[in-house]
Coordinates of N, CA, C and O in Angstrom, one line a residue:
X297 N 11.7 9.7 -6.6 CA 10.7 8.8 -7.1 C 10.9 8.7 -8.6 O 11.6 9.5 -9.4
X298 N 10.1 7.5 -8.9 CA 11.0 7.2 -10.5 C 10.1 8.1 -11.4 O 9.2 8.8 -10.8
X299 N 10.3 8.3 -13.0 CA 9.2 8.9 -13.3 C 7.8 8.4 -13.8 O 7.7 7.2 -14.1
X300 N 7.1 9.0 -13.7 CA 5.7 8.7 -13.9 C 5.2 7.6 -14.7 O 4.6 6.6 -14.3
X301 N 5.6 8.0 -16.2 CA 5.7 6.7 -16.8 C 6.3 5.2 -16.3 O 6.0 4.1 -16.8
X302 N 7.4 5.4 -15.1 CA 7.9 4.0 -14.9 C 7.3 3.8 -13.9 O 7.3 2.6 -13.6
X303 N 6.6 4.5 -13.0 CA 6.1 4.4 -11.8 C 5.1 3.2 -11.9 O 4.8 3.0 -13.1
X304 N 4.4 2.1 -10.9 CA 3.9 1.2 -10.8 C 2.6 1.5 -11.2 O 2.4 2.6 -10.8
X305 N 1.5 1.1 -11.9 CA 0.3 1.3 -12.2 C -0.8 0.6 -11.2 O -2.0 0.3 -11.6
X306 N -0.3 0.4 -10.0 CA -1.6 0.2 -8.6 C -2.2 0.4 -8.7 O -2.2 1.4 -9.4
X307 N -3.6 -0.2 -8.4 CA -4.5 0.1 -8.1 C -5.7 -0.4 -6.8 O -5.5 -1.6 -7.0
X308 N -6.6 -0.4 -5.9 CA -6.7 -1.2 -5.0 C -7.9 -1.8 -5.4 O -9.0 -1.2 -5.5
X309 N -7.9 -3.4 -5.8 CA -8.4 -4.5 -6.5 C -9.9 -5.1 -5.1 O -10.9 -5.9 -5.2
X310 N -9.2 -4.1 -3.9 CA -10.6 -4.8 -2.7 C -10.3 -3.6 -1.8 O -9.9 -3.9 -0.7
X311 N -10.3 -2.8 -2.0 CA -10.3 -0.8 -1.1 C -10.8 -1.3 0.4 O -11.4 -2.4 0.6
X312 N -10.5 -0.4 1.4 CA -11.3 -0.4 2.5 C -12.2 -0.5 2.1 O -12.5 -0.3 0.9
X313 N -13.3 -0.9 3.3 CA -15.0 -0.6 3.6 C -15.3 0.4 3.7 O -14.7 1.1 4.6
X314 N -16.2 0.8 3.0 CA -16.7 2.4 3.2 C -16.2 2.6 4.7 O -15.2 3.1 5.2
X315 N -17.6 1.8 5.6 CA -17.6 1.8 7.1 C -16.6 0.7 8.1 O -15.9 0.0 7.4
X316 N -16.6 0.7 8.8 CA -15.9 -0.2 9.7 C -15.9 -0.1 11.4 O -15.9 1.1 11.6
X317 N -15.8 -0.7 12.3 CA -15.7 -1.0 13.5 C -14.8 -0.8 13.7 O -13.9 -0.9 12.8
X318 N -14.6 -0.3 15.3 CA -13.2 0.1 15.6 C -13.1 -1.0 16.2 O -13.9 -1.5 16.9
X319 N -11.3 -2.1 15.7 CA -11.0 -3.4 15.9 C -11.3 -4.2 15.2 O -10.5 -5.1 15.3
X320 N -12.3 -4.4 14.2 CA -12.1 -5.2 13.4 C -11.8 -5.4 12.5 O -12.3 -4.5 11.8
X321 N -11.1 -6.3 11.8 CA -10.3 -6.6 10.9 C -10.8 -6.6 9.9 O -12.0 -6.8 10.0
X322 N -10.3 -6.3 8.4 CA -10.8 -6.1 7.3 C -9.5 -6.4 6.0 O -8.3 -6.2 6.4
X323 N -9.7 -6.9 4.9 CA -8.8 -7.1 3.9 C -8.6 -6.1 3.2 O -9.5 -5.3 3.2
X324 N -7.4 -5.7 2.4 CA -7.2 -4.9 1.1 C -6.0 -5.7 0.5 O -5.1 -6.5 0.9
X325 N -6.4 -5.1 -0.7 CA -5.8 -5.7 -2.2 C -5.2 -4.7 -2.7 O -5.8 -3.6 -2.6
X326 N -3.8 -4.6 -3.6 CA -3.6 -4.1 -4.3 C -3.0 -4.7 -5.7 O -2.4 -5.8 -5.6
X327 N -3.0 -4.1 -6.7 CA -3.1 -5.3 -8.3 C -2.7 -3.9 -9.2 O -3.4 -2.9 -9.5
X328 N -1.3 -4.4 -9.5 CA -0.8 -4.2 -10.8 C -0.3 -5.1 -12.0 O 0.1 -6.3 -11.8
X329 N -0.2 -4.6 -13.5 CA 0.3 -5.3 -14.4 C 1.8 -6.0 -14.2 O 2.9 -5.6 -13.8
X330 N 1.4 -7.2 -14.6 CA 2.8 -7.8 -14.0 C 4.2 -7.2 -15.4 O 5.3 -7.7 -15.6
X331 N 3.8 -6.4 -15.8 CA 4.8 -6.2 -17.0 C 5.3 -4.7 -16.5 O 6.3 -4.2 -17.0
X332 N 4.8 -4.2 -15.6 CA 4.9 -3.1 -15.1 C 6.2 -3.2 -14.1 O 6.5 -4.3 -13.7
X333 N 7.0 -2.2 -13.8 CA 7.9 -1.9 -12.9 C 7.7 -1.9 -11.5 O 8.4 -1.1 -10.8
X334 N 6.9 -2.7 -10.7 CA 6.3 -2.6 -9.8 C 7.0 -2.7 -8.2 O 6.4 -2.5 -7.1
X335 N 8.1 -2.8 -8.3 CA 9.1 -2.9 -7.4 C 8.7 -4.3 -6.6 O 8.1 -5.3 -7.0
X336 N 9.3 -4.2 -5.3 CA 9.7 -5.4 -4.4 C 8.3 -5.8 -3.2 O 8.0 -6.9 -3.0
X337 N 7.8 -4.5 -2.7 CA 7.5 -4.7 -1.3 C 6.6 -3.4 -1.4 O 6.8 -2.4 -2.2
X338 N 5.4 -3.5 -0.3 CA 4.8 -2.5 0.6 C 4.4 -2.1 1.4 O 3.6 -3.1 1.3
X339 N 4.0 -1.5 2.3 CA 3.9 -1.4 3.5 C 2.5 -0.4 3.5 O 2.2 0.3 2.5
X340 N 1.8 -0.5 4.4 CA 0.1 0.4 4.5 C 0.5 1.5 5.7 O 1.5 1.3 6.4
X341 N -0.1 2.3 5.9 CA 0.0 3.4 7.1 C -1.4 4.1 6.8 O -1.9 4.2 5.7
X342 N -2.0 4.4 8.3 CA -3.0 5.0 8.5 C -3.3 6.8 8.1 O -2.3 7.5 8.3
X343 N -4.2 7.4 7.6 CA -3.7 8.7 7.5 C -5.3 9.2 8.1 O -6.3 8.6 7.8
X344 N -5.1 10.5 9.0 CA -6.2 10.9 9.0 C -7.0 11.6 8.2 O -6.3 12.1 7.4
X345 N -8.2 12.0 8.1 CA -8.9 12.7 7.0 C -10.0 13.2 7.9 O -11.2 13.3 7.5
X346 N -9.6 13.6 9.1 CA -9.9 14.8 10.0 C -10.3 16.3 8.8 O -9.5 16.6 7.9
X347 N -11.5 17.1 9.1 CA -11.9 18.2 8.6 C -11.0 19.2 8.7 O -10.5 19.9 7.8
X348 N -10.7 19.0 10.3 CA -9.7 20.1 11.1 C -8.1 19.7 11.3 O -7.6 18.8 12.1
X349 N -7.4 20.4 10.4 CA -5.9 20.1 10.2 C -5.2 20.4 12.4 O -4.1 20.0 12.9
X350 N -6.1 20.9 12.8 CA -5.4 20.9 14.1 C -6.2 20.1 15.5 O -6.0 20.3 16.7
X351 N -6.8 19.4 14.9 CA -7.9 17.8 15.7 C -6.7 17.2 15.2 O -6.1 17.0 14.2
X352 N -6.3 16.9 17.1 CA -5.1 16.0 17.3 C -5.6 14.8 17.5 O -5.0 13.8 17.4
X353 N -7.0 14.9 17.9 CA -7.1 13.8 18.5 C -7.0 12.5 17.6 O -7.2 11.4 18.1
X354 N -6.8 12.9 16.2 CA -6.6 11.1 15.4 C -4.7 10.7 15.5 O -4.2 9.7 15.0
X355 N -4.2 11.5 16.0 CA -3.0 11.1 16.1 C -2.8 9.8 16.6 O -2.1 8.9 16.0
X356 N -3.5 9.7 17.8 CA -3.5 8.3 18.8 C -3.8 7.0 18.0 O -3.1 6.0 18.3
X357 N -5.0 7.0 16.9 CA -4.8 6.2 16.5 C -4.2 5.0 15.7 O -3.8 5.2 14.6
X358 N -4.3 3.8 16.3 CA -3.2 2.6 15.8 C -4.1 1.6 14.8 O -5.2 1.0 14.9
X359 N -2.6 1.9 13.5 CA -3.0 0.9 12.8 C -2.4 -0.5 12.8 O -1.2 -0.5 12.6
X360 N -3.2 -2.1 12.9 CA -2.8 -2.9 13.5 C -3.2 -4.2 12.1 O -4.2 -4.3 11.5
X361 N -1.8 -5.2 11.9 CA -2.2 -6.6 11.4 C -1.3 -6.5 10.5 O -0.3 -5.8 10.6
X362 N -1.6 -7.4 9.4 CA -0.8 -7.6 8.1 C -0.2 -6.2 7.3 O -1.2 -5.8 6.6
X363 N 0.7 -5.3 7.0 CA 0.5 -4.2 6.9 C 2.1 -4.0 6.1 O 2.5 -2.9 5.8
X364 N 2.8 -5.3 5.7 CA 3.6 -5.0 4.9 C 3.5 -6.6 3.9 O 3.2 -7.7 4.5
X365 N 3.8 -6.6 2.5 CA 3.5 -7.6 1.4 C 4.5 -8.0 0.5 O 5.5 -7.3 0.6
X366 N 4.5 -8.7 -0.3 CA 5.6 -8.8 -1.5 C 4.5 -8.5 -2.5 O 3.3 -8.2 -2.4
X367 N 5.3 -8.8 -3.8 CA 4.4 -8.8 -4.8 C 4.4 -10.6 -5.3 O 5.2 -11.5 -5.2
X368 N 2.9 -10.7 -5.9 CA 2.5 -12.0 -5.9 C 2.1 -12.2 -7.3 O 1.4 -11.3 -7.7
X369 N 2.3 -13.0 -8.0 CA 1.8 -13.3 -9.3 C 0.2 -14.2 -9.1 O 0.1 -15.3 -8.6
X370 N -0.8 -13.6 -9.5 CA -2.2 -13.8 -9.7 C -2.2 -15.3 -10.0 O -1.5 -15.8 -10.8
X371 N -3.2 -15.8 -9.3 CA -3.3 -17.4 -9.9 C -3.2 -17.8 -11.1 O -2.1 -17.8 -11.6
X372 N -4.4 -18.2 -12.0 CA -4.1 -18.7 -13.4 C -3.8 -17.7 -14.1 O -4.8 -16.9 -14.4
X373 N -2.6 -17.5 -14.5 CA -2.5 -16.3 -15.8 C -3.3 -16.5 -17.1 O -3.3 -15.7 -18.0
X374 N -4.1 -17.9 -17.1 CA -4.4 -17.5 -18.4 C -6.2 -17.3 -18.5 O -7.0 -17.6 -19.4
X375 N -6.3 -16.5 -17.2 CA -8.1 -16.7 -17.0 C -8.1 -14.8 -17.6 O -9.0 -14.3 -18.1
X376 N -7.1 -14.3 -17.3 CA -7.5 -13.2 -17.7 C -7.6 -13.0 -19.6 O -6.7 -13.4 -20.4
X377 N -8.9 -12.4 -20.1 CA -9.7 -12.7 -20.6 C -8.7 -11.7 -21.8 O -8.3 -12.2 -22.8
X378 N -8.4 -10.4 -21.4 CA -7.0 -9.3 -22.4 C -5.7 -10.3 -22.4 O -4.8 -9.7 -22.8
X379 N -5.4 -11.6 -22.1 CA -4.1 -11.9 -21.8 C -3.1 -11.0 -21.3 O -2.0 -10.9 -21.8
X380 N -3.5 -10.1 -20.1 CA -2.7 -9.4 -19.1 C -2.3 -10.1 -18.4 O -3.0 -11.1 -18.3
X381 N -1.1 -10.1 -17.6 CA -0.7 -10.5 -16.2 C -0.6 -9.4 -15.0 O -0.4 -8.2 -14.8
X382 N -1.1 -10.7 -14.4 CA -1.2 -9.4 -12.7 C -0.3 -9.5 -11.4 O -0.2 -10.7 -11.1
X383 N 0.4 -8.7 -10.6 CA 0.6 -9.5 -9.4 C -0.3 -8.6 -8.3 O -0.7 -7.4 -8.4
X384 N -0.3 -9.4 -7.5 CA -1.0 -8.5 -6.5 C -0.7 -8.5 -5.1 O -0.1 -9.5 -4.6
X385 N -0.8 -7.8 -4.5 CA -0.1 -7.9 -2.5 C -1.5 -8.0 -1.9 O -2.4 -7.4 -2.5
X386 N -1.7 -8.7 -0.8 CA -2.7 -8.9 -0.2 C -2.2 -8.1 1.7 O -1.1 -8.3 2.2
X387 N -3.0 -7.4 2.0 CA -2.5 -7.3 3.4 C -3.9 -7.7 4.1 O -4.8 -7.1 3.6
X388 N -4.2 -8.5 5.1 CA -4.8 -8.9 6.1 C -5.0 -8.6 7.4 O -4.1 -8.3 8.3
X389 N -6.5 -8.6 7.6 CA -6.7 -8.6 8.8 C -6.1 -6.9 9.4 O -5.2 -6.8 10.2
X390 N -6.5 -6.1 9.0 CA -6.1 -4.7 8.5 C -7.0 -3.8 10.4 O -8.2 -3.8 10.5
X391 N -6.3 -3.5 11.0 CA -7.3 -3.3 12.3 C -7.0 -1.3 12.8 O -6.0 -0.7 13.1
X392 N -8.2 -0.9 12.6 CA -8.2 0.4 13.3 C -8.3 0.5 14.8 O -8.8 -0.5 15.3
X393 N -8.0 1.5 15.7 CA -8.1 1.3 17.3 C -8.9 2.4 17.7 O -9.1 2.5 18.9
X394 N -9.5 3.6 16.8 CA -10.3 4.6 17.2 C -10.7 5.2 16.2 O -10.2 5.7 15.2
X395 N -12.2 5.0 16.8 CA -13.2 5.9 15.4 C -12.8 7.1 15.3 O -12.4 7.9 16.1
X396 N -13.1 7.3 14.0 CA -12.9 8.7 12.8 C -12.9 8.7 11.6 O -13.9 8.0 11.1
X397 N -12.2 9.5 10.6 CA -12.4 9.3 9.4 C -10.9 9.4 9.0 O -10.1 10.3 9.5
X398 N -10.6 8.3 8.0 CA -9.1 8.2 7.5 C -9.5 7.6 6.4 O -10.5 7.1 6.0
X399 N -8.0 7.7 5.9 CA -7.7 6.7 4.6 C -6.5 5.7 4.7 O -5.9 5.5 5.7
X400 N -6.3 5.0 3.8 CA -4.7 4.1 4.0 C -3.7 4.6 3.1 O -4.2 4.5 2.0
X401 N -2.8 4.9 3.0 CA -1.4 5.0 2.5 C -0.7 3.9 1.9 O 0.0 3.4 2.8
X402 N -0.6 3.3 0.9 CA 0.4 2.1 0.2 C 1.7 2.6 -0.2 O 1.8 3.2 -1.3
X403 N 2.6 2.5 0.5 CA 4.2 3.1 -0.1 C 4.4 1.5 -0.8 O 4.0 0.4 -0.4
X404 N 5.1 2.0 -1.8 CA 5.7 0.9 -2.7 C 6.9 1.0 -3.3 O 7.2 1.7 -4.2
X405 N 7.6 0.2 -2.7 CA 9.4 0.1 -2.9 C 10.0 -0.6 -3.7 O 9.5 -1.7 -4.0
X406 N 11.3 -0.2 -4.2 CA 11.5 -1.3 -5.0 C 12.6 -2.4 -3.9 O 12.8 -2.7 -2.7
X407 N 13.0 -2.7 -4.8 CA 14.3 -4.3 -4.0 C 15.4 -3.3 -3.3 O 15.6 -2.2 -3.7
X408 N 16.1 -4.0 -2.4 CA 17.2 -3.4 -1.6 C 18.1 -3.5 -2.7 O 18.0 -4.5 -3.4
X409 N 19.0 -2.4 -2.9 CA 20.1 -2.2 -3.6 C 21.8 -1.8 -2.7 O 21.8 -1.0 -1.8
X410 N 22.9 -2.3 -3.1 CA 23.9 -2.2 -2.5 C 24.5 -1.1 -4.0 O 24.1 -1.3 -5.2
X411 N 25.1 -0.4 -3.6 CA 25.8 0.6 -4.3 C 27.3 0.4 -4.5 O 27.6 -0.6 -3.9
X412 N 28.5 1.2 -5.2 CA 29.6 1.1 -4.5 C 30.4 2.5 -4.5 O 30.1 3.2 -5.4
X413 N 31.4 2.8 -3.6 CA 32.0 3.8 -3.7 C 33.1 4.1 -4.4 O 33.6 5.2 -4.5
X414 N 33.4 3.0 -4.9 CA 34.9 2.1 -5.7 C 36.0 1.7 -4.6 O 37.1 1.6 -5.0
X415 N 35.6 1.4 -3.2 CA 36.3 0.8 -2.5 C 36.0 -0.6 -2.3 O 36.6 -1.7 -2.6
X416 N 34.4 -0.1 -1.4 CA 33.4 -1.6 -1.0 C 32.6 -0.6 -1.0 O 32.8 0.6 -1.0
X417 N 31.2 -2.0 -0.8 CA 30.1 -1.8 -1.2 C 29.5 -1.1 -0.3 O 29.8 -1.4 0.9
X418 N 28.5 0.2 -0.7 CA 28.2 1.1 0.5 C 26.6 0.6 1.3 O 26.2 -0.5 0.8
X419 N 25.8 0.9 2.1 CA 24.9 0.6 2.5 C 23.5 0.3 1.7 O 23.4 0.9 0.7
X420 N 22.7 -0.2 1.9 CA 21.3 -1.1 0.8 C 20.4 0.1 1.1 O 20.0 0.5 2.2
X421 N 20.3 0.7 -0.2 CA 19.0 1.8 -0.5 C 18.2 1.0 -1.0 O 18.5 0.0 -1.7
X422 N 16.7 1.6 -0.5 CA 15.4 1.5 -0.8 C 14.8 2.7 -1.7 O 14.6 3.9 -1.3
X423 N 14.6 2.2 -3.0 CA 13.7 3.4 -4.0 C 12.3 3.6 -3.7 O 11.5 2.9 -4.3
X424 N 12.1 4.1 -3.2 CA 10.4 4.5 -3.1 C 9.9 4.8 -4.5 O 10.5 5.6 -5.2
X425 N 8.8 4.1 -5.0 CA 8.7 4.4 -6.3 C 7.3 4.7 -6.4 O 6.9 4.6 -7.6
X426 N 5.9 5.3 -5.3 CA 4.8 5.3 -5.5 C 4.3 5.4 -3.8 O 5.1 5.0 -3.0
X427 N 3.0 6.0 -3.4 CA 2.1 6.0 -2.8 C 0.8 5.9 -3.3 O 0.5 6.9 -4.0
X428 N -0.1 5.0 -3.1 CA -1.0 4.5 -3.5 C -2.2 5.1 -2.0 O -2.0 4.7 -0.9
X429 N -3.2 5.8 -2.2 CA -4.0 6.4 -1.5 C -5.3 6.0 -1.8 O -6.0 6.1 -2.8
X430 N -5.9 5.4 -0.3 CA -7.6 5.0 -0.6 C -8.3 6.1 -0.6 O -7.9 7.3 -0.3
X431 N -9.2 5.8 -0.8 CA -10.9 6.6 -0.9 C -10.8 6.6 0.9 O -10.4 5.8 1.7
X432 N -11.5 8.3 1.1 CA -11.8 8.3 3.1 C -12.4 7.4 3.1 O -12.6 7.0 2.0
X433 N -13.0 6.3 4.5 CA -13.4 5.8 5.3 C -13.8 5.8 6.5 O -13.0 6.3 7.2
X434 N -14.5 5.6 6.8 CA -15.3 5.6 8.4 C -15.1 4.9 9.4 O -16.0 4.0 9.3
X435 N -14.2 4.7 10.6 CA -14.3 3.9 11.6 C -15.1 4.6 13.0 O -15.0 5.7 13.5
X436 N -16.1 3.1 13.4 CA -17.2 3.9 14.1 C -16.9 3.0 15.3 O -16.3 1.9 15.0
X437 N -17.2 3.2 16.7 CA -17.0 2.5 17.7 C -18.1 1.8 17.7 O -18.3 1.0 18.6

C-alpha cells in the first residue's frame, strides 16, 4: 500500500443507513479531492461486525447490486464554495440477504499497470492503495 500521505483521502459522502431491511436496496457514496491520488476503481464487500468472532452464522450472508465504480468528477466544479474539486464513485442499489450487524469495506485501486522484465511486458498489477470502512449497521428482517 502506498504511503499514507499519498494514500486517497475517502471519505463516505452518503454511509449506509444506520438500519435497513434485509433486501432492500440502498445507495452509498464515496468523495475524495480530485487533486488527490485517488487511483482507478472500487469495489464494496460486506464485513460482519458479529460480537462473537466464532458466530458463523454471518458468513452466509450475500452482498448484492452495484458494488464496483470508477472515479467520477462532481458536477459543477465551480459550486464548491473552497474552490476544491471532487470526484466521487457512486455504488447503487447496495442489497443485504440476512439480518445482522455489519459494515461495508471500500477497497480502492489504482489503474492496471503492465511492467517489464526487459524481454516483454509481464502481467497487469493492480496497487491497492486504501480500504475505506463504514460505521456498523443493522440489517433487520
Amino acid at each position: 500500500m502506498p504511503p499514507l500521505s499519498r494514500a486517497p483521502r475517502a471519505t463516505f459522502s452518503q454511509p449506509p443507513p444506520s438500519r435497513v431491511k434485509v433486501g432492500v436496496g440502498f445507495r452509498i457514496k464515496i468523495r475524495a479531492p480530485a487533486e488527490d491520488e485517488n487511483g482507478s476503481f472500487a469495489m464494496v464487500s460486506l464485513g460482519s461486525a458479529s460480537s462473537n468472532p466464532f458466530d458463523a452464522s454471518d458468513t452466509t450472508a450475500r452482498i448484492d447490486g452495484k458494488l464496483l465504480g470508477s472515479w467520477q468528477t462532481e458536477g459543477n466544479l465551480s459550486s464548491h464554495s473552497d474552490g476544491r474539486h471532487f470526484e466521487s464513485i457512486e455504488f447503487n442499489s447496495v442489497k443485504i440477504s440476512k439480518a445482522g450487524r455489519y459494515y461495508l469495506s471500500v477497497r480502492i485501486f489504482g489503474a492496471p499497470t503492465h511492467g517489464w522484465d526487459g524481454k516483454a511486458r509481464t502481467r497487469p498489477s493492480i496497487e491497492h492503495l486504501r480500504d475505506l470502512d463504514s460505521d456498523v449497521f443493522y440489517v433487520e428482517d
